[in-house]
Coordinates of C-alpha atoms in Angstrom, one line a residue:
M232 CA -174.1 61.2 -55.6
R233 CA -174.1 57.4 -55.9
L234 CA -172.4 55.7 -53.0
I235 CA -170.8 52.2 -53.2
Q236 CA -169.1 50.6 -50.2
I237 CA -166.5 47.8 -50.0
T238 CA -166.1 46.5 -46.5
H239 CA -164.8 43.6 -44.5
H240 CA -166.9 40.5 -43.9
D241 CA -166.9 40.6 -40.1
L242 CA -168.7 42.4 -37.3
D243 CA -166.7 45.6 -37.7
G244 CA -167.1 45.6 -41.4
Y245 CA -170.9 45.2 -41.1
G246 CA -170.9 47.8 -38.3
A247 CA -169.3 50.3 -40.7
A248 CA -171.9 49.4 -43.3
T249 CA -174.7 49.9 -40.7
V250 CA -173.3 53.4 -39.9
A251 CA -173.0 54.3 -43.6
S252 CA -176.6 53.2 -44.3
A253 CA -177.8 55.3 -41.3
C254 CA -176.5 58.5 -42.7
A255 CA -176.4 58.0 -46.5
A256 CA -178.2 56.1 -49.3
V257 CA -175.8 53.2 -50.0
E258 CA -176.6 51.8 -53.3
R259 CA -174.5 48.6 -53.1
V260 CA -172.2 47.0 -50.5
V261 CA -169.5 44.5 -51.4
H262 CA -168.4 42.3 -48.5
V263 CA -164.8 40.9 -48.7
P264 CA -163.8 38.1 -46.3
R265 CA -160.1 37.9 -47.2
Y266 CA -157.7 40.8 -47.5
S267 CA -156.0 39.1 -50.4
D268 CA -159.3 39.5 -52.3
V269 CA -159.6 43.3 -51.7
G270 CA -157.2 44.0 -54.6
P271 CA -159.2 42.2 -57.3
V272 CA -162.5 43.5 -56.0
F273 CA -161.1 47.1 -55.9
E274 CA -159.7 46.7 -59.4
D275 CA -163.1 45.7 -60.8
E276 CA -164.7 48.8 -59.2
T277 CA -161.9 51.0 -60.5
K278 CA -162.5 49.8 -64.1
R279 CA -166.2 50.4 -63.7
L280 CA -165.7 53.9 -62.3
A281 CA -163.3 54.7 -65.1
R282 CA -166.2 54.2 -67.6
A283 CA -168.8 55.9 -65.4
G284 CA -170.2 59.1 -66.8
E285 CA -171.2 60.7 -63.4
S286 CA -169.3 61.2 -60.2
E287 CA -169.6 58.5 -57.5
I288 CA -168.3 58.0 -54.0
L289 CA -166.4 54.7 -53.2
L290 CA -166.2 54.1 -49.5
M291 CA -163.8 51.4 -48.3
T292 CA -163.9 50.3 -44.6
D293 CA -162.1 47.9 -42.4
L294 CA -160.0 46.4 -45.2
G295 CA -156.3 45.6 -44.5
L296 CA -154.3 47.2 -47.3
E297 CA -152.0 44.7 -49.0
E298 CA -149.6 45.3 -51.9
Q299 CA -152.1 44.8 -54.7
T300 CA -154.7 47.0 -53.0
I301 CA -152.2 49.8 -52.5
A302 CA -151.1 49.6 -56.2
G303 CA -154.8 49.9 -57.0
L304 CA -155.2 53.0 -54.8
K305 CA -152.4 54.7 -56.8
K306 CA -154.0 53.7 -60.1
F307 CA -157.4 55.0 -58.9
A308 CA -155.9 58.4 -58.0
A309 CA -154.1 58.6 -61.4
M310 CA -157.4 57.7 -63.2
N311 CA -159.4 60.2 -61.2
R312 CA -156.9 63.0 -61.9
R313 CA -157.5 62.5 -65.6
R314 CA -161.2 62.9 -65.4
E315 CA -162.9 66.2 -66.1
D316 CA -163.8 68.6 -63.4
G317 CA -167.4 67.9 -62.3
R318 CA -167.0 64.2 -63.1
K319 CA -164.3 63.3 -60.7
H320 CA -165.0 60.5 -58.2
R321 CA -164.5 60.6 -54.4
L322 CA -162.6 57.8 -52.7
V323 CA -162.8 57.4 -48.9
V324 CA -160.7 54.7 -47.3
L325 CA -161.1 54.2 -43.5
D326 CA -158.8 51.6 -42.0
H327 CA -157.4 50.8 -38.6
H328 CA -154.8 48.0 -39.2
A329 CA -151.2 48.6 -38.2
S330 CA -150.1 46.3 -41.0
S331 CA -151.6 48.7 -43.5
L332 CA -149.2 51.4 -42.3
D333 CA -146.3 49.0 -42.8
Q334 CA -147.4 48.1 -46.3
L335 CA -148.0 51.7 -47.3
R336 CA -144.4 52.6 -46.2
R337 CA -143.1 49.7 -48.3
Q338 CA -144.9 51.1 -51.3
G339 CA -143.5 54.6 -50.9
L340 CA -146.5 56.2 -49.2
E341 CA -145.5 57.8 -45.9
P342 CA -148.3 58.2 -43.3
V343 CA -148.5 61.6 -41.7
A344 CA -149.8 61.7 -38.1
D345 CA -152.8 64.0 -37.4
P346 CA -151.6 66.5 -34.8
E347 CA -155.1 66.8 -33.3
R348 CA -155.9 63.1 -33.0
P349 CA -153.5 60.6 -31.5
G350 CA -153.4 57.4 -33.5
L351 CA -154.8 58.8 -36.7
S352 CA -152.6 59.0 -39.8
R353 CA -153.4 60.6 -43.2
I354 CA -151.9 59.3 -46.5
D355 CA -151.6 61.6 -49.5
L356 CA -152.5 59.8 -52.8
G357 CA -151.8 62.9 -54.8
D358 CA -155.5 63.6 -55.5
P359 CA -157.6 65.9 -53.2
D360 CA -160.7 63.7 -54.0
C361 CA -159.0 60.7 -52.4
T362 CA -159.0 60.4 -48.6
L363 CA -157.0 57.7 -46.9
L364 CA -157.2 57.5 -43.1
I365 CA -155.8 54.9 -40.7
D366 CA -156.5 55.1 -37.0
E367 CA -155.1 52.3 -34.8
N368 CA -157.0 53.4 -31.7
V369 CA -160.6 52.8 -32.9
C370 CA -162.5 50.3 -34.9
A371 CA -163.7 50.9 -38.4
T372 CA -167.3 51.2 -37.3
R373 CA -166.4 54.2 -35.1
M374 CA -164.2 55.6 -37.9
A375 CA -167.2 55.5 -40.2
F376 CA -169.2 57.5 -37.7
D377 CA -166.5 59.9 -36.7
H378 CA -165.6 60.7 -40.4
R379 CA -169.2 60.5 -41.8
A380 CA -168.9 64.1 -43.1
L381 CA -166.8 62.6 -45.9
F382 CA -169.8 60.7 -47.4
A383 CA -173.0 61.4 -45.4
T384 CA -176.0 63.2 -46.6
H385 CA -177.8 63.4 -43.3
E386 CA -177.4 62.6 -39.6
P387 CA -178.5 59.1 -38.3
D388 CA -182.0 59.0 -37.0
T389 CA -181.2 56.5 -34.2
D390 CA -178.7 56.5 -31.4
L391 CA -175.7 54.4 -32.4
T392 CA -173.7 54.9 -29.2
A393 CA -174.1 51.4 -27.9
L394 CA -173.3 49.9 -31.3
L395 CA -170.1 51.9 -31.6
A396 CA -169.0 51.0 -28.0
A397 CA -169.7 47.3 -28.3
I398 CA -168.0 46.8 -31.6
D399 CA -165.1 49.0 -30.7
A400 CA -164.5 47.0 -27.5
V401 CA -164.7 43.5 -29.0
D402 CA -162.9 44.4 -32.3
L403 CA -159.9 45.9 -30.5
W404 CA -160.2 43.2 -27.7
R405 CA -160.5 45.7 -24.9
K406 CA -161.5 43.2 -22.2
D407 CA -161.5 45.9 -19.5
S408 CA -164.2 47.9 -21.2
P409 CA -167.7 47.6 -19.7
A410 CA -169.0 47.2 -23.3
F411 CA -166.8 44.1 -24.0
P412 CA -169.2 41.4 -22.8
G413 CA -172.0 42.9 -24.9
G414 CA -169.7 43.1 -27.9
L415 CA -168.9 39.4 -27.6
A416 CA -172.7 38.7 -27.5
L417 CA -173.2 40.9 -30.5
D418 CA -170.4 39.1 -32.4
E419 CA -172.0 35.7 -31.6
L420 CA -175.4 37.0 -32.9
F421 CA -173.7 38.4 -36.0
W422 CA -171.9 35.1 -37.0
E423 CA -175.1 33.1 -36.3
S424 CA -177.0 35.2 -38.7
V425 CA -174.8 36.7 -41.4
S426 CA -174.9 33.8 -44.0
S427 CA -177.7 31.4 -43.0
F428 CA -180.7 33.6 -43.2
V429 CA -180.5 36.3 -45.9
P430 CA -177.3 35.6 -47.9
V431 CA -174.8 38.2 -49.2
G432 CA -176.0 39.2 -52.7
H433 CA -179.7 39.3 -52.0
P434 CA -181.3 42.8 -52.0
W435 CA -182.5 42.2 -48.4
H436 CA -179.1 41.3 -47.0
E437 CA -178.0 44.8 -45.9
T438 CA -181.5 45.6 -44.5
F439 CA -181.6 42.4 -42.6
M440 CA -178.1 42.7 -41.0
S441 CA -178.3 46.4 -40.3
G442 CA -181.7 45.9 -38.7
L443 CA -180.4 43.0 -36.6
L444 CA -177.3 45.0 -35.4
R445 CA -179.3 48.1 -34.6
A446 CA -182.0 46.2 -32.7
A447 CA -179.4 44.3 -30.7
A448 CA -177.6 47.5 -29.9
V449 CA -180.9 49.0 -28.6
S450 CA -181.1 46.0 -26.2
L451 CA -177.5 46.6 -25.0
R452 CA -178.3 50.3 -24.5
E453 CA -181.3 49.4 -22.4
G454 CA -179.0 47.3 -20.1
A455 CA -179.4 43.8 -21.6
T456 CA -176.8 41.3 -20.4
P457 CA -175.1 38.9 -22.9
A458 CA -177.5 36.2 -21.7
D459 CA -180.5 38.5 -22.2
L460 CA -179.3 39.3 -25.8
E461 CA -178.9 35.6 -26.5
R462 CA -182.5 34.9 -25.3
R463 CA -183.8 37.9 -27.4
A464 CA -181.9 36.9 -30.5
L465 CA -184.7 34.8 -31.9
A466 CA -187.3 37.5 -31.4
I467 CA -185.0 40.2 -32.9
R468 CA -184.4 38.1 -36.0
S469 CA -188.1 37.2 -36.3
D470 CA -189.1 40.9 -36.1
V471 CA -186.7 41.9 -38.8
V472 CA -187.9 39.0 -41.0
E473 CA -191.5 39.9 -40.4
T474 CA -190.9 43.3 -41.9
L475 CA -189.1 41.9 -44.9
L476 CA -191.8 39.4 -45.6
R477 CA -194.7 41.7 -45.0
D478 CA -195.7 41.8 -48.7
A479 CA -194.4 38.3 -49.7
P480 CA -197.0 36.6 -51.9
D481 CA -196.4 33.1 -50.7
D482 CA -195.4 33.6 -47.0
D483 CA -196.5 30.9 -44.6
R484 CA -196.1 31.9 -40.9
A485 CA -196.5 28.2 -39.9
L486 CA -193.0 27.6 -41.2
T487 CA -189.6 28.3 -39.6
T488 CA -187.8 31.6 -40.3
R489 CA -185.4 29.9 -42.7
M490 CA -188.2 28.0 -44.5
R491 CA -190.1 31.3 -45.0
L492 CA -187.1 33.2 -46.3
A493 CA -186.1 30.3 -48.6
R494 CA -189.3 31.0 -50.7
A495 CA -188.3 34.6 -51.2
L496 CA -184.7 33.7 -51.9
A497 CA -185.7 31.2 -54.6
R498 CA -187.4 33.9 -56.5
S499 CA -184.3 36.1 -56.5
D500 CA -182.6 36.9 -59.8
A501 CA -179.8 38.6 -57.9
L502 CA -178.6 35.4 -56.1
F503 CA -178.5 33.2 -59.2
R504 CA -177.0 33.8 -62.6
P505 CA -177.9 31.6 -65.6
L506 CA -175.2 29.8 -67.5
K507 CA -175.3 29.0 -71.2
D508 CA -176.8 25.6 -70.6
G509 CA -179.5 26.8 -68.3
T510 CA -177.7 25.9 -65.1
L511 CA -178.2 28.5 -62.4
L512 CA -175.1 29.5 -60.4
S513 CA -175.0 31.0 -57.0
F514 CA -171.9 32.2 -55.1
A515 CA -171.0 31.7 -51.4
L516 CA -174.4 30.5 -50.2
D517 CA -174.6 28.8 -46.8
S518 CA -174.9 25.0 -47.6
G519 CA -178.2 24.7 -45.7
T520 CA -179.7 27.7 -47.5
F521 CA -178.5 26.4 -50.9
Q522 CA -180.1 23.0 -50.2
R523 CA -183.5 24.5 -49.4
V524 CA -183.4 27.2 -52.1
S525 CA -182.1 24.9 -54.9
D526 CA -184.9 22.5 -54.3
L527 CA -187.5 25.2 -54.5
I528 CA -186.0 26.6 -57.7
M529 CA -186.2 23.2 -59.4
D530 CA -189.7 22.5 -58.2
A531 CA -190.8 25.8 -59.7
G532 CA -189.2 24.8 -63.0
R533 CA -186.7 27.7 -63.1
A534 CA -183.8 25.3 -63.7
K535 CA -183.0 21.6 -63.9
R536 CA -179.6 22.0 -62.4
V537 CA -178.1 24.5 -59.8
V538 CA -174.6 24.9 -58.7
N539 CA -173.2 26.8 -55.7
V540 CA -169.5 28.0 -55.7
Q541 CA -167.8 28.7 -52.4
R542 CA -165.0 31.2 -51.9
M543 CA -162.6 28.3 -51.0
G544 CA -163.3 26.7 -54.4
T545 CA -165.7 23.9 -53.6
L546 CA -168.8 23.4 -55.8
S547 CA -172.1 21.8 -54.9
F548 CA -174.4 20.6 -57.7
R549 CA -178.1 19.8 -57.4
S550 CA -180.3 18.6 -60.2
N551 CA -183.7 16.9 -60.9
D552 CA -182.6 15.3 -64.2
G553 CA -179.6 13.3 -63.1
T554 CA -177.0 15.8 -64.3
A555 CA -175.5 17.0 -61.0
L556 CA -172.9 14.2 -61.1
D557 CA -172.0 15.0 -64.8
G558 CA -171.2 18.5 -63.7
A559 CA -169.2 17.5 -60.7
R560 CA -167.1 15.1 -62.7
L561 CA -165.9 18.0 -64.8
F562 CA -164.5 19.6 -61.6
R563 CA -162.6 16.5 -60.3
G564 CA -165.6 15.6 -58.1
G565 CA -168.2 13.0 -57.5
G566 CA -171.4 12.1 -55.6
H567 CA -174.9 11.1 -56.5
R568 CA -176.7 11.6 -59.7
D569 CA -178.7 14.6 -58.4
A570 CA -176.4 15.7 -55.6
A571 CA -172.7 16.0 -56.2
G572 CA -169.7 18.2 -55.6
G573 CA -166.3 19.2 -57.1
R574 CA -163.6 21.8 -56.8
L575 CA -162.4 24.7 -58.9
Q576 CA -159.0 24.2 -60.7
S577 CA -157.7 27.5 -59.2
G578 CA -158.7 26.6 -55.7
S579 CA -160.8 29.7 -54.9
A580 CA -163.1 32.4 -56.2
F581 CA -163.5 36.0 -55.0
S582 CA -166.8 37.1 -56.5
M583 CA -169.8 35.9 -58.5
T584 CA -168.2 37.2 -61.7
D585 CA -165.0 35.3 -60.9
A586 CA -167.0 32.1 -60.2
I587 CA -168.9 32.4 -63.5
A588 CA -165.6 33.0 -65.4
Q589 CA -164.2 29.8 -63.9
V590 CA -167.3 27.6 -64.2
E591 CA -168.8 28.6 -67.5
P592 CA -165.9 27.5 -69.8
V593 CA -165.7 24.1 -68.1
L594 CA -169.4 23.3 -68.2
N595 CA -170.0 24.9 -71.6
P596 CA -166.8 25.1 -73.6
D597 CA -166.8 27.1 -76.8
K598 CA -167.0 25.0 -79.9
P599 CA -164.1 25.3 -82.4
P600 CA -165.0 27.7 -85.2
E601 CA -165.0 24.8 -87.8
A602 CA -167.4 22.7 -85.7
D603 CA -170.4 24.6 -87.2
S604 CA -169.2 24.2 -90.8
P605 CA -171.3 21.9 -93.0
F606 CA -168.0 20.4 -94.2
A607 CA -166.8 19.6 -90.6
A608 CA -168.0 16.0 -90.9
L609 CA -165.9 15.5 -94.1
K610 CA -162.7 16.8 -92.5
N611 CA -161.3 13.4 -91.5
W612 CA -163.4 11.3 -94.0
K613 CA -161.5 8.9 -96.1
G614 CA -163.4 7.5 -99.0

């Protein structure tokens, strides 16, 4: 059964994704940085699943449940109940935020304490194929491991004990835990790597981050100190990247890791979507990555103008034909002819699809129907 995961964009969210990928074939992972964006992302997935012909599993981990998301959970359950037997989806929600319990009660869903596990609450959505669990005593990474029977197809082939302990300690800020210092070091490595090497949206992203976290956890399991892990971080990243670039046609090992990866990223159709005028749009790329990759894209002739949209609504245009500034001006921005920036009218974007929906009509507005008429030029003519 196809498995899609929506998870938080932090160490615990990625830890939960690492656990999921260790015991199931996860087809796609959506990382959500802001809890306020969970609702729209979940709504998009629900609409897609309503049209899907075959059953799927939707796994949601480490996402604080706010009002819009809880309303979406109710809609999902109602949609799923209407589907035929044999085509029903499975929804698995694993969360550990106390605020989620408060929000659920406000929306009329009363959590029921599990008699066998202190801290664990179950919430009935009125559909046996929907499982909603909240456990305040453990992190989402450990929840994904403990409740893996809900989505797993096989047992992990590696020991994840050190990973679970480190993330659990730092995410719940258990400073008295022996695993806490290692968890802090793991968190530093995570934030240094999550966006500036293989960005979210690229097919290699999950492999890169999961490989990184698992290799770092092995070091912790072998007794590495935080300082040891910091010193080994470069080698760990390099080893993972070596595997990714093993068959890359234009790899040059004389370059830095970021330079080597940039060549592969510039070839990706997943990171960039073409707009009507040929501009290529990317979403939420690290600024340094965008600078390197956009230059390679234009050198290769894939586009004359590239724009990157950040979640907080800022846009960065690059061009090789002097049109970057023209684009930026349409978004209340400015800069140089080939390097300029602006800002979305709404102030933010929550996904690639949302970014395109906001940028496309401004860069390439639809013509009025009469504009294509051969009589349009005569409309205001006075002879």
